[in-house]
Amino acid sequence: MAFELPALPYPFDALDPHIDAQTMEIHHDRHHATYVNNLNGAIGKHPELGEKSIEELLGDLNSVPEDVRTVVRNNGGGHLNHSIFWTIMGPDGGGEPSGRVAEVINSAFDDFAGFKDALSKAAVGQFGSGWGWAFLAGGKLQVKGFPNQDSPIMEGGVPILGVDVWEHAYYLKYQNKRPDYVAAWWNTINWRAVEDRLSKAG
Ligand code: MN
């Protein structure tokens, strides 16, 4: 079984003006597609890996044969991270969460502003390419920067909400202004999708 590039759940220009259509098209159709293709290349060498989910593979990298472990880490991580990323954004997004999401945020951070500040700092402060992630670990919501395509799932966490801070995610529109991109990204968040992720995490 080969892994597949999931369709973007909205048009390329749906996140405009926060994230422009050209960036979305290149990001999804080329960057994410490349991660999927490279991951499938590794699966081709070890077909038994294709019987596992991407979460299972990344959650137990030591069980992945050494000759493809780095490929699976980088490209499998890229596949999972982006698959989540597309769904937690959407048109008419942003604002503040309510219900269960707000409760989980408020139990771990002072309030939504404190959470927003912490995740933004983790994302903006991630040196080089990587992600800012909010994830569940030990039953609590935490935020941290991750390098490259690493995922909280590699540390036993459950990724809930993440922002891609690779330059390919923002350079066309924001050039070197990563803080401006991260600030704009908050206006794209689909909080219902975030709530779904929290519910599935238990
Ligand atoms: Mn990316």
JSON list of C-alpha atoms and ligand atoms in Angstrom, two decimals:
[
{"chain": "A", "resi": 1, "resn": "MET", "atom": "CA", "xyz": [0.00, 0.00, 0.00]},
{"chain": "A", "resi": 2, "resn": "ALA", "atom": "CA", "xyz": [1.43, 3.32, -1.04]},
{"chain": "A", "resi": 3, "resn": "PHE", "atom": "CA", "xyz": [0.82, 6.51, 0.85]},
{"chain": "A", "resi": 4, "resn": "GLU", "atom": "CA", "xyz": [-1.25, 9.11, -0.97]},
{"chain": "A", "resi": 5, "resn": "LEU", "atom": "CA", "xyz": [-1.23, 12.88, -1.15]},
{"chain": "A", "resi": 6, "resn": "PRO", "atom": "CA", "xyz": [-4.51, 14.02, 0.43]},
{"chain": "A", "resi": 7, "resn": "ALA", "atom": "CA", "xyz": [-6.50, 16.57, -1.55]},
{"chain": "A", "resi": 8, "resn": "LEU", "atom": "CA", "xyz": [-6.41, 20.10, -0.19]},
{"chain": "A", "resi": 9, "resn": "PRO", "atom": "CA", "xyz": [-9.85, 20.48, 1.44]},
{"chain": "A", "resi": 10, "resn": "TYR", "atom": "CA", "xyz": [-10.39, 23.98, 0.00]},
{"chain": "A", "resi": 11, "resn": "PRO", "atom": "CA", "xyz": [-9.24, 26.00, -3.04]},
{"chain": "A", "resi": 12, "resn": "PHE", "atom": "CA", "xyz": [-5.67, 27.33, -3.18]},
{"chain": "A", "resi": 13, "resn": "ASP", "atom": "CA", "xyz": [-6.90, 30.90, -2.68]},
{"chain": "A", "resi": 14, "resn": "ALA", "atom": "CA", "xyz": [-9.16, 30.09, 0.29]},
{"chain": "A", "resi": 15, "resn": "LEU", "atom": "CA", "xyz": [-6.68, 31.39, 2.87]},
{"chain": "A", "resi": 16, "resn": "ASP", "atom": "CA", "xyz": [-5.98, 34.64, 1.05]},
{"chain": "A", "resi": 17, "resn": "PRO", "atom": "CA", "xyz": [-4.89, 37.25, 2.12]},
{"chain": "A", "resi": 18, "resn": "HIS", "atom": "CA", "xyz": [-3.20, 35.48, 5.04]},
{"chain": "A", "resi": 19, "resn": "ILE", "atom": "CA", "xyz": [-1.59, 32.79, 2.89]},
{"chain": "A", "resi": 20, "resn": "ASP", "atom": "CA", "xyz": [-1.52, 33.40, -0.86]},
{"chain": "A", "resi": 21, "resn": "ALA", "atom": "CA", "xyz": [-2.74, 30.97, -3.51]},
{"chain": "A", "resi": 22, "resn": "GLN", "atom": "CA", "xyz": [0.63, 30.48, -5.20]},
{"chain": "A", "resi": 23, "resn": "THR", "atom": "CA", "xyz": [2.26, 29.51, -1.94]},
{"chain": "A", "resi": 24, "resn": "MET", "atom": "CA", "xyz": [-0.55, 27.06, -1.20]},
{"chain": "A", "resi": 25, "resn": "GLU", "atom": "CA", "xyz": [-0.34, 25.47, -4.64]},
{"chain": "A", "resi": 26, "resn": "ILE", "atom": "CA", "xyz": [3.43, 24.99, -4.57]},
{"chain": "A", "resi": 27, "resn": "HIS", "atom": "CA", "xyz": [3.36, 23.90, -0.93]},
{"chain": "A", "resi": 28, "resn": "HIS", "atom": "CA", "xyz": [0.69, 21.25, -1.41]},
{"chain": "A", "resi": 29, "resn": "ASP", "atom": "CA", "xyz": [1.22, 20.08, -5.00]},
{"chain": "A", "resi": 30, "resn": "ARG", "atom": "CA", "xyz": [5.01, 20.07, -4.95]},
{"chain": "A", "resi": 31, "resn": "HIS", "atom": "CA", "xyz": [6.44, 20.05, -1.44]},
{"chain": "A", "resi": 32, "resn": "HIS", "atom": "CA", "xyz": [3.91, 17.72, 0.17]},
{"chain": "A", "resi": 33, "resn": "ALA", "atom": "CA", "xyz": [3.79, 15.58, -2.98]},
{"chain": "A", "resi": 34, "resn": "THR", "atom": "CA", "xyz": [7.57, 15.17, -2.81]},
{"chain": "A", "resi": 35, "resn": "TYR", "atom": "CA", "xyz": [7.41, 13.97, 0.80]},
{"chain": "A", "resi": 36, "resn": "VAL", "atom": "CA", "xyz": [4.82, 11.38, -0.20]},
{"chain": "A", "resi": 37, "resn": "ASN", "atom": "CA", "xyz": [6.85, 10.23, -3.20]},
{"chain": "A", "resi": 38, "resn": "ASN", "atom": "CA", "xyz": [10.05, 9.92, -1.16]},
{"chain": "A", "resi": 39, "resn": "LEU", "atom": "CA", "xyz": [8.20, 8.06, 1.60]},
{"chain": "A", "resi": 40, "resn": "ASN", "atom": "CA", "xyz": [6.81, 5.64, -0.98]},
{"chain": "A", "resi": 41, "resn": "GLY", "atom": "CA", "xyz": [10.33, 5.13, -2.31]},
{"chain": "A", "resi": 42, "resn": "ALA", "atom": "CA", "xyz": [11.35, 3.87, 1.13]},
{"chain": "A", "resi": 43, "resn": "ILE", "atom": "CA", "xyz": [8.24, 1.68, 1.34]},
{"chain": "A", "resi": 44, "resn": "GLY", "atom": "CA", "xyz": [9.25, 0.20, -2.01]},
{"chain": "A", "resi": 45, "resn": "LYS", "atom": "CA", "xyz": [12.41, -1.17, -0.39]},
{"chain": "A", "resi": 46, "resn": "HIS", "atom": "CA", "xyz": [10.52, -2.52, 2.62]},
{"chain": "A", "resi": 47, "resn": "PRO", "atom": "CA", "xyz": [6.93, -3.24, 1.54]},
{"chain": "A", "resi": 48, "resn": "GLU", "atom": "CA", "xyz": [5.92, -4.41, 5.04]},
{"chain": "A", "resi": 49, "resn": "LEU", "atom": "CA", "xyz": [6.19, -0.77, 6.17]},
{"chain": "A", "resi": 50, "resn": "GLY", "atom": "CA", "xyz": [3.27, 0.08, 3.89]},
{"chain": "A", "resi": 51, "resn": "GLU", "atom": "CA", "xyz": [0.98, -1.99, 6.10]},
{"chain": "A", "resi": 52, "resn": "LYS", "atom": "CA", "xyz": [1.44, 0.48, 8.95]},
{"chain": "A", "resi": 53, "resn": "SER", "atom": "CA", "xyz": [-0.13, 3.90, 9.32]},
{"chain": "A", "resi": 54, "resn": "ILE", "atom": "CA", "xyz": [2.10, 6.94, 9.15]},
{"chain": "A", "resi": 55, "resn": "GLU", "atom": "CA", "xyz": [1.42, 7.52, 12.85]},
{"chain": "A", "resi": 56, "resn": "GLU", "atom": "CA", "xyz": [2.59, 3.97, 13.66]},
{"chain": "A", "resi": 57, "resn": "LEU", "atom": "CA", "xyz": [5.76, 4.39, 11.61]},
{"chain": "A", "resi": 58, "resn": "LEU", "atom": "CA", "xyz": [6.73, 7.71, 13.17]},
{"chain": "A", "resi": 59, "resn": "GLY", "atom": "CA", "xyz": [5.73, 6.65, 16.67]},
{"chain": "A", "resi": 60, "resn": "ASP", "atom": "CA", "xyz": [8.23, 3.79, 16.56]},
{"chain": "A", "resi": 61, "resn": "LEU", "atom": "CA", "xyz": [11.07, 4.85, 14.27]},
{"chain": "A", "resi": 62, "resn": "ASN", "atom": "CA", "xyz": [13.43, 2.35, 15.86]},
{"chain": "A", "resi": 63, "resn": "SER", "atom": "CA", "xyz": [11.40, -0.44, 14.29]},
{"chain": "A", "resi": 64, "resn": "VAL", "atom": "CA", "xyz": [11.95, 1.06, 10.82]},
{"chain": "A", "resi": 65, "resn": "PRO", "atom": "CA", "xyz": [14.92, -0.54, 9.00]},
{"chain": "A", "resi": 66, "resn": "GLU", "atom": "CA", "xyz": [18.02, 1.56, 9.42]},
{"chain": "A", "resi": 67, "resn": "ASP", "atom": "CA", "xyz": [18.65, 2.05, 5.70]},
{"chain": "A", "resi": 68, "resn": "VAL", "atom": "CA", "xyz": [15.37, 3.97, 5.29]},
{"chain": "A", "resi": 69, "resn": "ARG", "atom": "CA", "xyz": [14.90, 5.34, 8.81]},
{"chain": "A", "resi": 70, "resn": "THR", "atom": "CA", "xyz": [16.07, 8.87, 8.01]},
{"chain": "A", "resi": 71, "resn": "VAL", "atom": "CA", "xyz": [14.01, 8.95, 4.82]},
{"chain": "A", "resi": 72, "resn": "VAL", "atom": "CA", "xyz": [10.92, 7.84, 6.76]},
{"chain": "A", "resi": 73, "resn": "ARG", "atom": "CA", "xyz": [11.63, 10.33, 9.55]},
{"chain": "A", "resi": 74, "resn": "ASN", "atom": "CA", "xyz": [12.00, 13.29, 7.19]},
{"chain": "A", "resi": 75, "resn": "ASN", "atom": "CA", "xyz": [9.49, 12.44, 4.50]},
{"chain": "A", "resi": 76, "resn": "GLY", "atom": "CA", "xyz": [7.02, 10.52, 6.63]},
{"chain": "A", "resi": 77, "resn": "GLY", "atom": "CA", "xyz": [7.19, 13.39, 9.10]},
{"chain": "A", "resi": 78, "resn": "GLY", "atom": "CA", "xyz": [6.61, 15.79, 6.23]},
{"chain": "A", "resi": 79, "resn": "HIS", "atom": "CA", "xyz": [3.62, 13.76, 5.07]},
{"chain": "A", "resi": 80, "resn": "LEU", "atom": "CA", "xyz": [1.98, 13.64, 8.50]},
{"chain": "A", "resi": 81, "resn": "ASN", "atom": "CA", "xyz": [2.76, 17.25, 9.43]},
{"chain": "A", "resi": 82, "resn": "HIS", "atom": "CA", "xyz": [1.32, 18.63, 6.20]},
{"chain": "A", "resi": 83, "resn": "SER", "atom": "CA", "xyz": [-1.70, 16.31, 6.26]},
{"chain": "A", "resi": 84, "resn": "ILE", "atom": "CA", "xyz": [-2.58, 17.83, 9.64]},
{"chain": "A", "resi": 85, "resn": "PHE", "atom": "CA", "xyz": [-1.63, 21.36, 8.60]},
{"chain": "A", "resi": 86, "resn": "TRP", "atom": "CA", "xyz": [-4.11, 21.52, 5.70]},
{"chain": "A", "resi": 87, "resn": "THR", "atom": "CA", "xyz": [-7.00, 20.41, 7.86]},
{"chain": "A", "resi": 88, "resn": "ILE", "atom": "CA", "xyz": [-6.44, 22.75, 10.79]},
{"chain": "A", "resi": 89, "resn": "MET", "atom": "CA", "xyz": [-6.66, 25.74, 8.44]},
{"chain": "A", "resi": 90, "resn": "GLY", "atom": "CA", "xyz": [-9.60, 26.86, 6.34]},
{"chain": "A", "resi": 91, "resn": "PRO", "atom": "CA", "xyz": [-11.56, 29.75, 4.92]},
{"chain": "A", "resi": 92, "resn": "ASP", "atom": "CA", "xyz": [-13.31, 32.02, 7.45]},
{"chain": "A", "resi": 93, "resn": "GLY", "atom": "CA", "xyz": [-10.93, 30.77, 10.14]},
{"chain": "A", "resi": 94, "resn": "GLY", "atom": "CA", "xyz": [-9.35, 32.45, 13.09]},
{"chain": "A", "resi": 95, "resn": "GLY", "atom": "CA", "xyz": [-10.87, 34.09, 16.12]},
{"chain": "A", "resi": 96, "resn": "GLU", "atom": "CA", "xyz": [-10.82, 32.48, 19.54]},
{"chain": "A", "resi": 97, "resn": "PRO", "atom": "CA", "xyz": [-11.77, 28.89, 20.28]},
{"chain": "A", "resi": 98, "resn": "SER", "atom": "CA", "xyz": [-14.64, 27.96, 22.56]},
{"chain": "A", "resi": 99, "resn": "GLY", "atom": "CA", "xyz": [-15.87, 24.80, 24.26]},
{"chain": "A", "resi": 100, "resn": "ARG", "atom": "CA", "xyz": [-13.46, 21.93, 24.82]},
{"chain": "A", "resi": 101, "resn": "VAL", "atom": "CA", "xyz": [-10.57, 23.61, 22.97]},
{"chain": "A", "resi": 102, "resn": "ALA", "atom": "CA", "xyz": [-10.82, 26.69, 25.17]},
{"chain": "A", "resi": 103, "resn": "GLU", "atom": "CA", "xyz": [-10.97, 24.50, 28.29]},
{"chain": "A", "resi": 104, "resn": "VAL", "atom": "CA", "xyz": [-7.87, 22.52, 27.35]},
{"chain": "A", "resi": 105, "resn": "ILE", "atom": "CA", "xyz": [-5.99, 25.72, 26.48]},
{"chain": "A", "resi": 106, "resn": "ASN", "atom": "CA", "xyz": [-7.03, 27.50, 29.66]},
{"chain": "A", "resi": 107, "resn": "SER", "atom": "CA", "xyz": [-6.06, 24.56, 31.85]},
{"chain": "A", "resi": 108, "resn": "ALA", "atom": "CA", "xyz": [-2.50, 24.63, 30.52]},
{"chain": "A", "resi": 109, "resn": "PHE", "atom": "CA", "xyz": [-1.99, 28.35, 29.83]},
{"chain": "A", "resi": 110, "resn": "ASP", "atom": "CA", "xyz": [-3.37, 31.40, 31.57]},
{"chain": "A", "resi": 111, "resn": "ASP", "atom": "CA", "xyz": [-5.74, 32.15, 28.74]},
{"chain": "A", "resi": 112, "resn": "PHE", "atom": "CA", "xyz": [-5.96, 32.11, 24.95]},
{"chain": "A", "resi": 113, "resn": "ALA", "atom": "CA", "xyz": [-3.60, 35.09, 24.67]},
{"chain": "A", "resi": 114, "resn": "GLY", "atom": "CA", "xyz": [-1.01, 33.21, 26.72]},
{"chain": "A", "resi": 115, "resn": "PHE", "atom": "CA", "xyz": [-1.34, 30.14, 24.51]},
{"chain": "A", "resi": 116, "resn": "LYS", "atom": "CA", "xyz": [-1.14, 32.20, 21.33]},
{"chain": "A", "resi": 117, "resn": "ASP", "atom": "CA", "xyz": [1.96, 33.95, 22.59]},
{"chain": "A", "resi": 118, "resn": "ALA", "atom": "CA", "xyz": [3.67, 30.69, 23.61]},
{"chain": "A", "resi": 119, "resn": "LEU", "atom": "CA", "xyz": [2.99, 28.88, 20.32]},
{"chain": "A", "resi": 120, "resn": "SER", "atom": "CA", "xyz": [3.95, 31.95, 18.28]},
{"chain": "A", "resi": 121, "resn": "LYS", "atom": "CA", "xyz": [7.24, 32.25, 20.16]},
{"chain": "A", "resi": 122, "resn": "ALA", "atom": "CA", "xyz": [7.99, 28.54, 19.68]},
{"chain": "A", "resi": 123, "resn": "ALA", "atom": "CA", "xyz": [7.33, 28.88, 15.94]},
{"chain": "A", "resi": 124, "resn": "VAL", "atom": "CA", "xyz": [9.14, 32.15, 15.35]},
{"chain": "A", "resi": 125, "resn": "GLY", "atom": "CA", "xyz": [12.06, 31.06, 17.54]},
{"chain": "A", "resi": 126, "resn": "GLN", "atom": "CA", "xyz": [12.58, 27.69, 15.83]},
{"chain": "A", "resi": 127, "resn": "PHE", "atom": "CA", "xyz": [16.04, 28.11, 14.29]},
{"chain": "A", "resi": 128, "resn": "GLY", "atom": "CA", "xyz": [16.05, 27.17, 10.62]},
{"chain": "A", "resi": 129, "resn": "SER", "atom": "CA", "xyz": [13.35, 24.97, 9.15]},
{"chain": "A", "resi": 130, "resn": "GLY", "atom": "CA", "xyz": [10.76, 23.38, 11.35]},
{"chain": "A", "resi": 131, "resn": "TRP", "atom": "CA", "xyz": [7.38, 23.67, 13.01]},
{"chain": "A", "resi": 132, "resn": "GLY", "atom": "CA", "xyz": [5.72, 25.15, 16.05]},
{"chain": "A", "resi": 133, "resn": "TRP", "atom": "CA", "xyz": [3.43, 22.52, 17.57]},
{"chain": "A", "resi": 134, "resn": "ALA", "atom": "CA", "xyz": [0.78, 22.41, 20.25]},
{"chain": "A", "resi": 135, "resn": "PHE", "atom": "CA", "xyz": [0.41, 18.78, 21.32]},
{"chain": "A", "resi": 136, "resn": "LEU", "atom": "CA", "xyz": [-0.98, 16.62, 24.08]},
{"chain": "A", "resi": 137, "resn": "ALA", "atom": "CA", "xyz": [1.58, 14.90, 26.26]},
{"chain": "A", "resi": 138, "resn": "GLY", "atom": "CA", "xyz": [0.94, 13.49, 29.71]},
{"chain": "A", "resi": 139, "resn": "GLY", "atom": "CA", "xyz": [-2.67, 14.61, 29.38]},
{"chain": "A", "resi": 140, "resn": "LYS", "atom": "CA", "xyz": [-1.67, 18.25, 29.05]},
{"chain": "A", "resi": 141, "resn": "LEU", "atom": "CA", "xyz": [-1.43, 20.68, 26.16]},
{"chain": "A", "resi": 142, "resn": "GLN", "atom": "CA", "xyz": [2.16, 21.75, 25.53]},
{"chain": "A", "resi": 143, "resn": "VAL", "atom": "CA", "xyz": [3.91, 23.86, 22.90]},
{"chain": "A", "resi": 144, "resn": "LYS", "atom": "CA", "xyz": [7.38, 23.46, 21.45]},
{"chain": "A", "resi": 145, "resn": "GLY", "atom": "CA", "xyz": [9.40, 24.08, 18.30]},
{"chain": "A", "resi": 146, "resn": "PHE", "atom": "CA", "xyz": [10.46, 21.02, 16.29]},
{"chain": "A", "resi": 147, "resn": "PRO", "atom": "CA", "xyz": [13.28, 20.97, 13.71]},
{"chain": "A", "resi": 148, "resn": "ASN", "atom": "CA", "xyz": [12.87, 19.85, 10.11]},
{"chain": "A", "resi": 149, "resn": "GLN", "atom": "CA", "xyz": [9.85, 17.52, 9.77]},
{"chain": "A", "resi": 150, "resn": "ASP", "atom": "CA", "xyz": [10.01, 16.06, 13.25]},
{"chain": "A", "resi": 151, "resn": "SER", "atom": "CA", "xyz": [6.63, 15.53, 14.91]},
{"chain": "A", "resi": 152, "resn": "PRO", "atom": "CA", "xyz": [5.48, 15.43, 18.53]},
{"chain": "A", "resi": 153, "resn": "ILE", "atom": "CA", "xyz": [4.39, 11.86, 17.76]},
{"chain": "A", "resi": 154, "resn": "MET", "atom": "CA", "xyz": [8.09, 10.87, 17.69]},
{"chain": "A", "resi": 155, "resn": "GLU", "atom": "CA", "xyz": [8.18, 11.76, 21.40]},
{"chain": "A", "resi": 156, "resn": "GLY", "atom": "CA", "xyz": [4.91, 10.08, 22.30]},
{"chain": "A", "resi": 157, "resn": "GLY", "atom": "CA", "xyz": [2.83, 13.24, 22.01]},
{"chain": "A", "resi": 158, "resn": "VAL", "atom": "CA", "xyz": [-0.33, 13.78, 20.00]},
{"chain": "A", "resi": 159, "resn": "PRO", "atom": "CA", "xyz": [-0.04, 16.69, 17.56]},
{"chain": "A", "resi": 160, "resn": "ILE", "atom": "CA", "xyz": [-3.06, 19.01, 17.78]},
{"chain": "A", "resi": 161, "resn": "LEU", "atom": "CA", "xyz": [-2.22, 22.34, 16.13]},
{"chain": "A", "resi": 162, "resn": "GLY", "atom": "CA", "xyz": [0.94, 23.19, 14.21]},
{"chain": "A", "resi": 163, "resn": "VAL", "atom": "CA", "xyz": [2.38, 25.94, 12.07]},
{"chain": "A", "resi": 164, "resn": "ASP", "atom": "CA", "xyz": [4.92, 25.23, 9.34]},
{"chain": "A", "resi": 165, "resn": "VAL", "atom": "CA", "xyz": [7.81, 27.69, 9.53]},
{"chain": "A", "resi": 166, "resn": "TRP", "atom": "CA", "xyz": [9.88, 26.33, 6.65]},
{"chain": "A", "resi": 167, "resn": "GLU", "atom": "CA", "xyz": [10.57, 29.26, 4.31]},
{"chain": "A", "resi": 168, "resn": "HIS", "atom": "CA", "xyz": [8.59, 27.48, 1.57]},
{"chain": "A", "resi": 169, "resn": "ALA", "atom": "CA", "xyz": [5.49, 28.09, 3.73]},
{"chain": "A", "resi": 170, "resn": "TYR", "atom": "CA", "xyz": [5.74, 31.88, 3.61]},
{"chain": "A", "resi": 171, "resn": "TYR", "atom": "CA", "xyz": [8.65, 33.28, 1.61]},
{"chain": "A", "resi": 172, "resn": "LEU", "atom": "CA", "xyz": [6.75, 34.36, -1.54]},
{"chain": "A", "resi": 173, "resn": "LYS", "atom": "CA", "xyz": [4.50, 36.69, 0.44]},
{"chain": "A", "resi": 174, "resn": "TYR", "atom": "CA", "xyz": [6.42, 37.41, 3.64]},
{"chain": "A", "resi": 175, "resn": "GLN", "atom": "CA", "xyz": [10.08, 37.00, 2.60]},
{"chain": "A", "resi": 176, "resn": "ASN", "atom": "CA", "xyz": [12.14, 37.06, 5.81]},
{"chain": "A", "resi": 177, "resn": "LYS", "atom": "CA", "xyz": [9.27, 38.27, 8.00]},
{"chain": "A", "resi": 178, "resn": "ARG", "atom": "CA", "xyz": [8.42, 35.00, 9.73]},
{"chain": "A", "resi": 179, "resn": "PRO", "atom": "CA", "xyz": [6.72, 36.78, 12.68]},
{"chain": "A", "resi": 180, "resn": "ASP", "atom": "CA", "xyz": [4.26, 38.47, 10.29]},
{"chain": "A", "resi": 181, "resn": "TYR", "atom": "CA", "xyz": [3.43, 35.13, 8.68]},
{"chain": "A", "resi": 182, "resn": "VAL", "atom": "CA", "xyz": [2.86, 33.43, 12.02]},
{"chain": "A", "resi": 183, "resn": "ALA", "atom": "CA", "xyz": [0.66, 36.32, 13.16]},
{"chain": "A", "resi": 184, "resn": "ALA", "atom": "CA", "xyz": [-1.40, 36.03, 9.96]},
{"chain": "A", "resi": 185, "resn": "TRP", "atom": "CA", "xyz": [-1.60, 32.22, 10.24]},
{"chain": "A", "resi": 186, "resn": "TRP", "atom": "CA", "xyz": [-3.76, 32.56, 13.36]},
{"chain": "A", "resi": 187, "resn": "ASN", "atom": "CA", "xyz": [-6.46, 34.03, 11.09]},
{"chain": "A", "resi": 188, "resn": "THR", "atom": "CA", "xyz": [-6.66, 30.75, 9.15]},
{"chain": "A", "resi": 189, "resn": "ILE", "atom": "CA", "xyz": [-7.30, 28.33, 12.00]},
{"chain": "A", "resi": 190, "resn": "ASN", "atom": "CA", "xyz": [-10.30, 26.03, 11.70]},
{"chain": "A", "resi": 191, "resn": "TRP", "atom": "CA", "xyz": [-11.11, 25.57, 15.39]},
{"chain": "A", "resi": 192, "resn": "ARG", "atom": "CA", "xyz": [-13.71, 22.89, 14.67]},
{"chain": "A", "resi": 193, "resn": "ALA", "atom": "CA", "xyz": [-10.95, 20.78, 13.11]},
{"chain": "A", "resi": 194, "resn": "VAL", "atom": "CA", "xyz": [-8.78, 21.42, 16.15]},
{"chain": "A", "resi": 195, "resn": "GLU", "atom": "CA", "xyz": [-11.64, 20.27, 18.39]},
{"chain": "A", "resi": 196, "resn": "ASP", "atom": "CA", "xyz": [-11.98, 17.10, 16.30]},
{"chain": "A", "resi": 197, "resn": "ARG", "atom": "CA", "xyz": [-8.29, 16.37, 16.79]},
{"chain": "A", "resi": 198, "resn": "LEU", "atom": "CA", "xyz": [-8.63, 16.88, 20.55]},
{"chain": "A", "resi": 199, "resn": "SER", "atom": "CA", "xyz": [-11.65, 14.57, 20.67]},
{"chain": "A", "resi": 200, "resn": "LYS", "atom": "CA", "xyz": [-9.84, 11.82, 18.78]},
{"chain": "A", "resi": 201, "resn": "ALA", "atom": "CA", "xyz": [-6.82, 12.21, 21.06]},
{"chain": "A", "resi": 202, "resn": "GLY", "atom": "CA", "xyz": [-9.07, 11.16, 23.96]},
{"chain": "B", "resi": 1, "resn": "MN", "atom": "MN", "xyz": [5.87, 22.72, 4.42]}
]
